[in-house]
CSV table of C-alpha atoms in Angstrom, one decimal:
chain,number,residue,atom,x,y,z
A,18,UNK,CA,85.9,91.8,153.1
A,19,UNK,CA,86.6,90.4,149.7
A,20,UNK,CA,88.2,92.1,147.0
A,21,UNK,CA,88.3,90.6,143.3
A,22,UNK,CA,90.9,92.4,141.0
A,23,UNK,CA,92.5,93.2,137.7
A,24,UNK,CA,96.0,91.0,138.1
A,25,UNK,CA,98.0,93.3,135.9
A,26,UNK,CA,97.8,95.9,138.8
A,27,UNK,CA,101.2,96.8,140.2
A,28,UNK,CA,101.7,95.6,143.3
A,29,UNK,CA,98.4,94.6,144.1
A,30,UNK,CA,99.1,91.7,146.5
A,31,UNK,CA,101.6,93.5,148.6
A,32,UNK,CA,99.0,96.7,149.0
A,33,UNK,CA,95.5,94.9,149.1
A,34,UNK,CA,96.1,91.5,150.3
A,35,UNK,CA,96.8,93.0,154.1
A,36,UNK,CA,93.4,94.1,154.5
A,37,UNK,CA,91.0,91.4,152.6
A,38,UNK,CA,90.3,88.4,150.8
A,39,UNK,CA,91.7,88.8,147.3
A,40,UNK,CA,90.7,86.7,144.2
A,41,UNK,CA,93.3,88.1,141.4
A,42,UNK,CA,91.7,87.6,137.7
A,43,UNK,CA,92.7,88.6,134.0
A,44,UNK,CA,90.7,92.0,133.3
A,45,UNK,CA,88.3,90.4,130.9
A,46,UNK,CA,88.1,87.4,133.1
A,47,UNK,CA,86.3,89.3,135.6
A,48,UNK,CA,82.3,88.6,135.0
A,49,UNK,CA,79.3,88.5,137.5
A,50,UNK,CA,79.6,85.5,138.4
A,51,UNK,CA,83.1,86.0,140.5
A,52,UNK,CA,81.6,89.0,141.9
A,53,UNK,CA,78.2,87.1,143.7
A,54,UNK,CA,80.2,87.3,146.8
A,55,UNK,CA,82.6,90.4,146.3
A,56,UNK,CA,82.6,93.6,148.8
A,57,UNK,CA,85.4,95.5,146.7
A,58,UNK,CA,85.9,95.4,142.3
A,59,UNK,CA,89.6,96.5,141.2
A,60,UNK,CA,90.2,97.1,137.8
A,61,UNK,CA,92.3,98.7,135.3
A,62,UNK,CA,91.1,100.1,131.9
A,63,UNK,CA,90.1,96.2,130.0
A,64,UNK,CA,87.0,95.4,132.2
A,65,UNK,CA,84.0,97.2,131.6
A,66,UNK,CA,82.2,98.2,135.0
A,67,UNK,CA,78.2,98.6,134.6
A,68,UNK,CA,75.2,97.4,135.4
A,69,UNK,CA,75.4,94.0,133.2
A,70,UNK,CA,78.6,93.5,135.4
A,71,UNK,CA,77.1,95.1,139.2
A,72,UNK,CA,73.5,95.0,139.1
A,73,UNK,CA,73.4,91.2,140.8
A,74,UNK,CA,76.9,91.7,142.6
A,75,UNK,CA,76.8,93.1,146.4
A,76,UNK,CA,80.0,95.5,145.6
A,77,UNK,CA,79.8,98.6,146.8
A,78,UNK,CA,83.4,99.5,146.3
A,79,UNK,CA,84.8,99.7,142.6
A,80,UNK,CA,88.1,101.5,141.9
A,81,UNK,CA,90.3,101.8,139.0
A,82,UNK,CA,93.7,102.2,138.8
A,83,UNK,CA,94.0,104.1,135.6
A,84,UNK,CA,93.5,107.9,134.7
A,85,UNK,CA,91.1,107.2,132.3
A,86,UNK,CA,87.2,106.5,133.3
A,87,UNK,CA,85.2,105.7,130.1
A,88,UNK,CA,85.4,101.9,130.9
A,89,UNK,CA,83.3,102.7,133.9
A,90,UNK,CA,79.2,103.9,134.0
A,91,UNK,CA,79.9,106.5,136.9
A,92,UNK,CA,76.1,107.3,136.8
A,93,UNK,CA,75.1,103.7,137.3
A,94,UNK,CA,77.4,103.4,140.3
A,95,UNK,CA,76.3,106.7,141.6
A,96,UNK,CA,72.3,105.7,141.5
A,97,UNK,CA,73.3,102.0,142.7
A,98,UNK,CA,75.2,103.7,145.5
A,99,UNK,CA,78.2,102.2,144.8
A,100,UNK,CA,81.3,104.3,145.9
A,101,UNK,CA,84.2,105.0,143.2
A,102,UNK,CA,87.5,105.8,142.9
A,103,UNK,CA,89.8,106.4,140.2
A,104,UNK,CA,93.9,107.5,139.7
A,105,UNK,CA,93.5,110.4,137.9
A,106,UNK,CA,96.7,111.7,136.0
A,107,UNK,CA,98.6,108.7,137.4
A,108,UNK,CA,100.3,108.1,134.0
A,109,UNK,CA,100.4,111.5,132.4
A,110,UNK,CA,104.3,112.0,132.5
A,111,UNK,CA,104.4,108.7,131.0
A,112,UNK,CA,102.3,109.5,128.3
A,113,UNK,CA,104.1,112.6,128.0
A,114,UNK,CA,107.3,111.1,127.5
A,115,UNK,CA,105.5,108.5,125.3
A,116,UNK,CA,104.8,111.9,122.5
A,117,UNK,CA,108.5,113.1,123.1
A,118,UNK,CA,110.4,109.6,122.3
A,119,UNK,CA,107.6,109.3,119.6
A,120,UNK,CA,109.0,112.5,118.1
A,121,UNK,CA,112.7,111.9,118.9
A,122,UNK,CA,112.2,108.3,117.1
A,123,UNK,CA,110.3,109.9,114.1
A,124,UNK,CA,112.9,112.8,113.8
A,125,UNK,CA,116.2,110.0,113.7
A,126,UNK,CA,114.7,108.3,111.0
A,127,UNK,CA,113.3,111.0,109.1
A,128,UNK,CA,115.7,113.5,109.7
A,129,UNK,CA,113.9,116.5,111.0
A,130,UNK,CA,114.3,118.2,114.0
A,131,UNK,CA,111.1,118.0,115.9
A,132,UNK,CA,112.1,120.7,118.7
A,133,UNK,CA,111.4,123.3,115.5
A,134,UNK,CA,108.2,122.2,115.0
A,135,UNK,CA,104.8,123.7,116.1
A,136,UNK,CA,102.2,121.1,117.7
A,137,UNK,CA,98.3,121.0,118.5
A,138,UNK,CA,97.6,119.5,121.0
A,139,UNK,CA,93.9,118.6,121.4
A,140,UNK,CA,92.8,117.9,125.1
A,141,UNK,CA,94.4,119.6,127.9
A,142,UNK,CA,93.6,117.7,130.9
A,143,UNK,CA,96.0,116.1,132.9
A,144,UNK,CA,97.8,115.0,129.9
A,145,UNK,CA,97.5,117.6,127.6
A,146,UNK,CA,98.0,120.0,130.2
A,147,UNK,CA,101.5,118.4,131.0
A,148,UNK,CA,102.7,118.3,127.8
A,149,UNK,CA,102.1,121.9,127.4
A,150,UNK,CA,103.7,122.6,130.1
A,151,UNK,CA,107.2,120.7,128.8
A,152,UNK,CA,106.6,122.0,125.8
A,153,UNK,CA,107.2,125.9,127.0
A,154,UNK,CA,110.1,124.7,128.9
A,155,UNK,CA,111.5,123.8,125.8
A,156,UNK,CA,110.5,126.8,124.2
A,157,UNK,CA,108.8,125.0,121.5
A,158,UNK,CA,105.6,126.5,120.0
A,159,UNK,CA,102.0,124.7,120.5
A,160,UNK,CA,98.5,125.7,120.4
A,161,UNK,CA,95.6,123.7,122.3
A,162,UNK,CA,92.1,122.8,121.6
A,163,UNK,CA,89.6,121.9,124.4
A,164,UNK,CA,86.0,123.5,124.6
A,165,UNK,CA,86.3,122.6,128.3
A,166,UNK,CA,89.0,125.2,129.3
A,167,UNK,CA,88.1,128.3,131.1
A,168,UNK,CA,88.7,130.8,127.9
A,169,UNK,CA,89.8,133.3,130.0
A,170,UNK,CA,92.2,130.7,131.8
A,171,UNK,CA,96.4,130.4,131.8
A,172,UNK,CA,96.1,128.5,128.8
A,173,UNK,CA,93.6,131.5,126.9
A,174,UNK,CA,96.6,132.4,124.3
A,175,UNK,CA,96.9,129.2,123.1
A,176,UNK,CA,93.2,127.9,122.8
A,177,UNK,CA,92.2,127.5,118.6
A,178,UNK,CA,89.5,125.7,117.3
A,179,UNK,CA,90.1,122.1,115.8
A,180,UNK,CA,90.3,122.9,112.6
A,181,UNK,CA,93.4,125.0,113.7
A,182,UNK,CA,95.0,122.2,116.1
A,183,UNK,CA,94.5,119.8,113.1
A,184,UNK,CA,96.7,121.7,110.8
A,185,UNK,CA,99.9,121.9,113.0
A,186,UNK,CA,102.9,120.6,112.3
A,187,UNK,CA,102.0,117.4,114.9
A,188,UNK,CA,99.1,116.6,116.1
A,189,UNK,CA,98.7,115.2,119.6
A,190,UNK,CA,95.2,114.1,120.9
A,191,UNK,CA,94.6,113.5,124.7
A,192,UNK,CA,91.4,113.0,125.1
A,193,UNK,CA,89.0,110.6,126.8
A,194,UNK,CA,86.1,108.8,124.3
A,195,UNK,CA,82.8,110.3,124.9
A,196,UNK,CA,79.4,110.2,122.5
A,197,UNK,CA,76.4,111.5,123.5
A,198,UNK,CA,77.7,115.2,124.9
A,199,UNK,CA,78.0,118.6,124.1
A,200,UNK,CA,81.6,118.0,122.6
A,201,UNK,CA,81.9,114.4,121.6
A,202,UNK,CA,85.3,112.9,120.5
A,203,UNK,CA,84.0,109.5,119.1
A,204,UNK,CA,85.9,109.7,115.3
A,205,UNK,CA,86.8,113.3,115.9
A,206,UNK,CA,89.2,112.6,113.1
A,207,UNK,CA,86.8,111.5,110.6
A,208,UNK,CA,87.4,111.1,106.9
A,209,UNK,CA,87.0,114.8,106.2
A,210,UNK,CA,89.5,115.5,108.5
A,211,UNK,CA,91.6,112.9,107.9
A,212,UNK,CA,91.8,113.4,103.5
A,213,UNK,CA,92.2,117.1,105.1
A,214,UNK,CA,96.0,116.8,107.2
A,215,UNK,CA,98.7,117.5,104.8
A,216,UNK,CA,101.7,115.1,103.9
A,217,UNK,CA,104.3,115.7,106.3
A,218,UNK,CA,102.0,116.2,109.3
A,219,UNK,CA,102.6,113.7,112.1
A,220,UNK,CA,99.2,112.4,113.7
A,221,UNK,CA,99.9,111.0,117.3
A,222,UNK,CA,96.6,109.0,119.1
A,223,UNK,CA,97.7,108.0,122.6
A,224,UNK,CA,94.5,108.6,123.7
A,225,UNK,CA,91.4,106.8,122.8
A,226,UNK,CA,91.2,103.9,119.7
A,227,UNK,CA,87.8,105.5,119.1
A,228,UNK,CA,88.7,109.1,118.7
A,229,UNK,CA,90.0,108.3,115.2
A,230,UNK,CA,88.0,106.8,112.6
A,231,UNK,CA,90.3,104.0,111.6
A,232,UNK,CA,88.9,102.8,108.4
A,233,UNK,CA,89.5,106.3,107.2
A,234,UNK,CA,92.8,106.5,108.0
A,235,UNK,CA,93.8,103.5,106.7
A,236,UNK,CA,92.3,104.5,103.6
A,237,UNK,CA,93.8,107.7,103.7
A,238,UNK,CA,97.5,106.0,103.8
A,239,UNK,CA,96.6,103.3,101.5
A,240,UNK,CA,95.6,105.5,99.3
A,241,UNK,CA,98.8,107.8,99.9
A,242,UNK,CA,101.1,107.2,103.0
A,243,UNK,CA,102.2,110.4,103.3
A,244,UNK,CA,101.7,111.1,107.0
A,245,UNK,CA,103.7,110.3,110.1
A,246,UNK,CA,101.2,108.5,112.4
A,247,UNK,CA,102.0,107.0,115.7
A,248,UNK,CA,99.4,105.1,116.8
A,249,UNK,CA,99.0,103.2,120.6
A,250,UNK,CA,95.3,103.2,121.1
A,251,UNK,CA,93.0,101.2,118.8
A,252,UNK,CA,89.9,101.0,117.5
A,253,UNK,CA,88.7,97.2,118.2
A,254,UNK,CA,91.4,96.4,121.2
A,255,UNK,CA,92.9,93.9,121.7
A,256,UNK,CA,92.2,93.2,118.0
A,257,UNK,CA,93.6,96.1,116.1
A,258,UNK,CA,93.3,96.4,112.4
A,259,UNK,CA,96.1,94.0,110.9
A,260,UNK,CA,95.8,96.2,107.4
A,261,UNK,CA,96.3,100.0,109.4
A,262,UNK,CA,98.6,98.5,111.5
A,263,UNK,CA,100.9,97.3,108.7
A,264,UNK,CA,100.6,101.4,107.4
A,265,UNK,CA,101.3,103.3,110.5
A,266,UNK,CA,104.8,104.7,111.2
A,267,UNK,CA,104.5,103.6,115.0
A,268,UNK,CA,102.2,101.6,116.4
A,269,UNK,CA,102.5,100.7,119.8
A,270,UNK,CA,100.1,98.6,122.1
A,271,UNK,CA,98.5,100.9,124.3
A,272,UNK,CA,101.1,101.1,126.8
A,273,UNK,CA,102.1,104.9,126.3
A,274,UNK,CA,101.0,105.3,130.3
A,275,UNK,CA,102.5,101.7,131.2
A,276,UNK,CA,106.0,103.5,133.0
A,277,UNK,CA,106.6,101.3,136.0
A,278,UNK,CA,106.3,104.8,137.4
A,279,UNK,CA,102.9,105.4,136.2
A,280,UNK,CA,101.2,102.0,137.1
A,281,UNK,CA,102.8,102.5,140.9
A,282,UNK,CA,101.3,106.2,141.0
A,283,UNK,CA,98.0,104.6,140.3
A,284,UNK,CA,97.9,101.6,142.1
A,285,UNK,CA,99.1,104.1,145.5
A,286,UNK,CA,96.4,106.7,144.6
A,287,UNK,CA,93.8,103.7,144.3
A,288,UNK,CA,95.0,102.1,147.7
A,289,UNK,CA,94.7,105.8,150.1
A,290,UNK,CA,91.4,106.1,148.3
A,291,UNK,CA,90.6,102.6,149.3
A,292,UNK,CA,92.0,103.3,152.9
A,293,UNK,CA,90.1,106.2,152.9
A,294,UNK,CA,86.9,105.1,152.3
A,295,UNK,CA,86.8,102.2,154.7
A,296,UNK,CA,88.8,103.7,157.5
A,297,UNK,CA,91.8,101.4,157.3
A,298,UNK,CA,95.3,102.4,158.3
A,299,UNK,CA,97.4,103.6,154.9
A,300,UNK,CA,100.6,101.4,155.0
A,301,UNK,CA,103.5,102.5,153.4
A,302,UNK,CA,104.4,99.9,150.8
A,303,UNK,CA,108.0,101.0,150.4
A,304,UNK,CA,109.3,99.1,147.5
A,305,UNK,CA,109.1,101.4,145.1
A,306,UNK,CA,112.2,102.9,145.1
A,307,UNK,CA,114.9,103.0,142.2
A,308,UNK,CA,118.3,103.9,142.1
A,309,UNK,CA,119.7,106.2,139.5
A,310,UNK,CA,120.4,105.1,136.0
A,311,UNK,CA,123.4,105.8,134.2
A,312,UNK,CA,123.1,106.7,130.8
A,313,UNK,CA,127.2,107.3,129.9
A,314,UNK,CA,126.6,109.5,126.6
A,315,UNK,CA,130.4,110.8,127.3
A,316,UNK,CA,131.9,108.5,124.1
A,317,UNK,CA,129.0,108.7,121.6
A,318,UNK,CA,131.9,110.0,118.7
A,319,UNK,CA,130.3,111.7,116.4
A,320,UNK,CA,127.0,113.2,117.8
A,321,UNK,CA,126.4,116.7,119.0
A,322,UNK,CA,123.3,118.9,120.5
A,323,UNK,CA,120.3,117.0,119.3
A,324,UNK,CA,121.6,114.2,117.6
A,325,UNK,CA,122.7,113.5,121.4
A,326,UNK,CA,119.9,114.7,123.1
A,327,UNK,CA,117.7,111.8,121.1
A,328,UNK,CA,120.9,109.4,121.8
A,329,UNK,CA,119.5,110.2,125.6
A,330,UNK,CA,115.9,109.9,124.7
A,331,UNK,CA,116.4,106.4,123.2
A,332,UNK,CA,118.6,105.3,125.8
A,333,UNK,CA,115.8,106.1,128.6
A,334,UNK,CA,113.1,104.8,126.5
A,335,UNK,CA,113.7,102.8,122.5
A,336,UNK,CA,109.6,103.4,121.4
A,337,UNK,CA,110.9,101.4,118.1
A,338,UNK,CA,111.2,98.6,120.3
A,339,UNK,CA,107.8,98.7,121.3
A,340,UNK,CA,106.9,99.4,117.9
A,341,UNK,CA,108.2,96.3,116.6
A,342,UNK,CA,107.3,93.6,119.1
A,343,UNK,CA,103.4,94.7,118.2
A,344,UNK,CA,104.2,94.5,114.3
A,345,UNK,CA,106.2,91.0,115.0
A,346,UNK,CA,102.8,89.4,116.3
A,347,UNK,CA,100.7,91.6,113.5
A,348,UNK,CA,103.2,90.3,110.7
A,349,UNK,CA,103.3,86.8,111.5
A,350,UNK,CA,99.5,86.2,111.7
A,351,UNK,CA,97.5,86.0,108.3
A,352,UNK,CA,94.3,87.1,110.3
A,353,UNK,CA,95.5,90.0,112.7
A,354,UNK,CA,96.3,90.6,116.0
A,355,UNK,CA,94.6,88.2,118.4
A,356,UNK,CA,93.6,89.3,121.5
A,357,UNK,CA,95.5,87.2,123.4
A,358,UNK,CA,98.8,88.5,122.1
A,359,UNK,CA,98.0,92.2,122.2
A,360,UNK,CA,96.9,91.9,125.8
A,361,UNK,CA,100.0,89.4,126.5
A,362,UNK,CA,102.3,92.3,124.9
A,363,UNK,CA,100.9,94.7,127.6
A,364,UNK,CA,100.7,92.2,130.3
A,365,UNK,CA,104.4,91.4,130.3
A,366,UNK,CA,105.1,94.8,129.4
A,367,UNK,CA,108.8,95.8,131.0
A,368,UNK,CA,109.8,97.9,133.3
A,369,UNK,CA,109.7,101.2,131.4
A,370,UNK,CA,111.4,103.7,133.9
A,371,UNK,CA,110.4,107.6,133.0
A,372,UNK,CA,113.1,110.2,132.0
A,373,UNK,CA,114.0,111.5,135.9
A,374,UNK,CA,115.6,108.3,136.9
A,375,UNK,CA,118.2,109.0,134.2
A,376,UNK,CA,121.1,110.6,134.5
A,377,UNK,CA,123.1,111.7,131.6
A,378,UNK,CA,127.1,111.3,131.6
A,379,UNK,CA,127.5,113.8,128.4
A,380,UNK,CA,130.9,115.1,127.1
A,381,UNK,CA,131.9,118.2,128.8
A,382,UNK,CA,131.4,120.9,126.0
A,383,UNK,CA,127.6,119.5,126.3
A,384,UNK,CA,127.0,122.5,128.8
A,385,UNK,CA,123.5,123.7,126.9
A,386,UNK,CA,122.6,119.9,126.1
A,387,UNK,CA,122.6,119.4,130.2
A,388,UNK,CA,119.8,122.1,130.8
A,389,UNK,CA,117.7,120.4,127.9
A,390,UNK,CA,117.7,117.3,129.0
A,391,UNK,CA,116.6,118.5,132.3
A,392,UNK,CA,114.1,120.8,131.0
A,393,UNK,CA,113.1,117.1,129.1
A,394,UNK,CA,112.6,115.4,132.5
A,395,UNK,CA,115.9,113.6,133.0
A,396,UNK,CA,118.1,114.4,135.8
């Protein structure tokens, strides 16, 4: 058996390399011509799986390591025959914990308190359906917009239409790109929508580049930067827009699922598929194991309740340093963001841990602080 894979896929080598050939390859390096001999296609979200890819290959495997599908034609592979697996909500904590250090960043350098604010989150999926969940453990208010919930369903009290999601305090989008269906989401924040938020509103797209019409945002904050947009997936990847990402408040390069702990979750839900499916014995990688990681918040002089509580946040996960190392390469290039950068950002991404392998050393009067931080995720 022969396997040709995405490279960037944690721990790919030590899980695949047991049972098959394995020709590793950069996502977009992966064309038809490597796959003339190839039983098994591995991917992750850059390489786009279809018949101009398949139709000449003899794959009859293709799996991807990533939550998100709408880099893969599921109806070619089913009428080709072609078996498919996917990792879905591999990454949503991370993605979760992407919108809450977003928030946290936004509310230190803005000086608001984001726990007081009401959010819309639009797509409740894995995602979506996550964040609303931490959300109510923080007692924080949100409403939801997806046509694809049950209406009568645990989340029926919250469901609002768009127009209603989109005029929340923060808006949070979590949804995959689609066109030609009932509910599309291609430039779901078009221009009317967009001239539409009011100033103050924070606009968070870890979703989808295509679910926002970037031209008219840009326009919009050219025009009048009065929103708080956090931006990590682009229209035109891995070229973003030089001129919106020099207006956005965060931008980020689409790594709000890259945790360590969300690319292991999907590369082990990818591998027992993969076992699965060809009857091969699932071996237990073990190396994924961390120890626990000190945050000592005991001497922080000064800070107090929330100011501490984004202390932790930061601590677990600085977004502002993620936020400056893609407006480093946007700044010093008069033509943009080349490809090769953007994707070399995410490729060499470090090892972003998620909020439950912290534990907090906090000052002993920090009783209530303790439960929030749990109720956050961390130990």
């Amino acid at each position: 058996m022969k396997i040709v894979a995405d490279e960037n896929i944690t721990g790919l080598r030590h899980l695949f390399a047991p049972h098959a050939e394995l020709l590793m390859l950069p996502g977009r390096a992966i064309t038809e011509e490597v796959l003339h001999d190839a039983d098994v296609l591995l991917v992750r979200s850059v390489t786009r799986v279809g018949a101009s890819l398949l139709a000449h290959s003899p794959v009859k495997f293709v799996g991807t390591a990533t939550s998100g599908t709408d880099h893969i034609d599921q109806d070619y592979l089913c009428d080709a025959g072609i078996a498919f697996a996917d990792a879905a909500g591999c990454n949503a904590n991370s993605v979760v914990e992407y919108v809450i250090a977003a928030l946290s960043h936004l509310s230190l350098s803005k000086n608001f308190s984001w726990l007081e604010k009401t959010l819309g989150i639009v797509g409740a999926g894995h995602i979506g359906g996550l964040l609303a969940a931490r959300l109510e453990k923080l007692n924080m208010d949100y409403v939801i917009h997806d046509p694809l919930l049950d209406p009568a369903g645990r989340h029926a009290a919250r469901l609002v239409s768009f127009e209603q999601a989109s005029a929340q305090d923060i808006l949070t989008l979590h949804t995959p790109l689609t066109y030609d269906t009932e509910f599309p989401t291609f430039h779901m924040l078009d221009a009317g929508v967009i001239n539409n938020l009011c100033g103050g509103q924070v606009v968070i797209n870890a979703a989808r580049g295509g679910v926002i019409d970037g031209n008219a945002l840009k326009a919009r904050l050219r025009k009048k930067n009065d929103l708080l947009t956090v931006i990590d997936a682009w229209e035109n990847e891995p070229e973003p827009d030089p001129g919106l990402l020099k207006l956005v408040t965060i931008g980020t390069p689409h790594i709000a699922g890259y945790s360590y702990d969300g690319k292991l979750k999907g590369s082990l839900l990818l591998y027992e598929k993969f076992c699965r499916h060809f009857g091969l014995e699932y071996r237990d990688p073990g190396f994924y194991g961390v120890e626990d990681l000190v945050l000592d918040l005991h001497d922080e002089v000064g800070l107090h309740g929330e100011e501490l509580m984004d202390r932790a946040i930061r601590g677990a996960y600085d977004i502002g340093a993620d936020h400056a190392s893609l407006s480093a390469i946007g700044a010093n290039r008069a033509s943009g963001v080349a490809g090769g950068l953007f994707e070399g950002l995410r490729k060499n991404y470090r090892k972003r841990y998620e909020f439950y392998h912290f534990r907090p050393i906090l000052p002993a009067h920090e009783k209530n602080l303790a439960q929030l931080l749990r109720n956050l995720g961390f130990q």
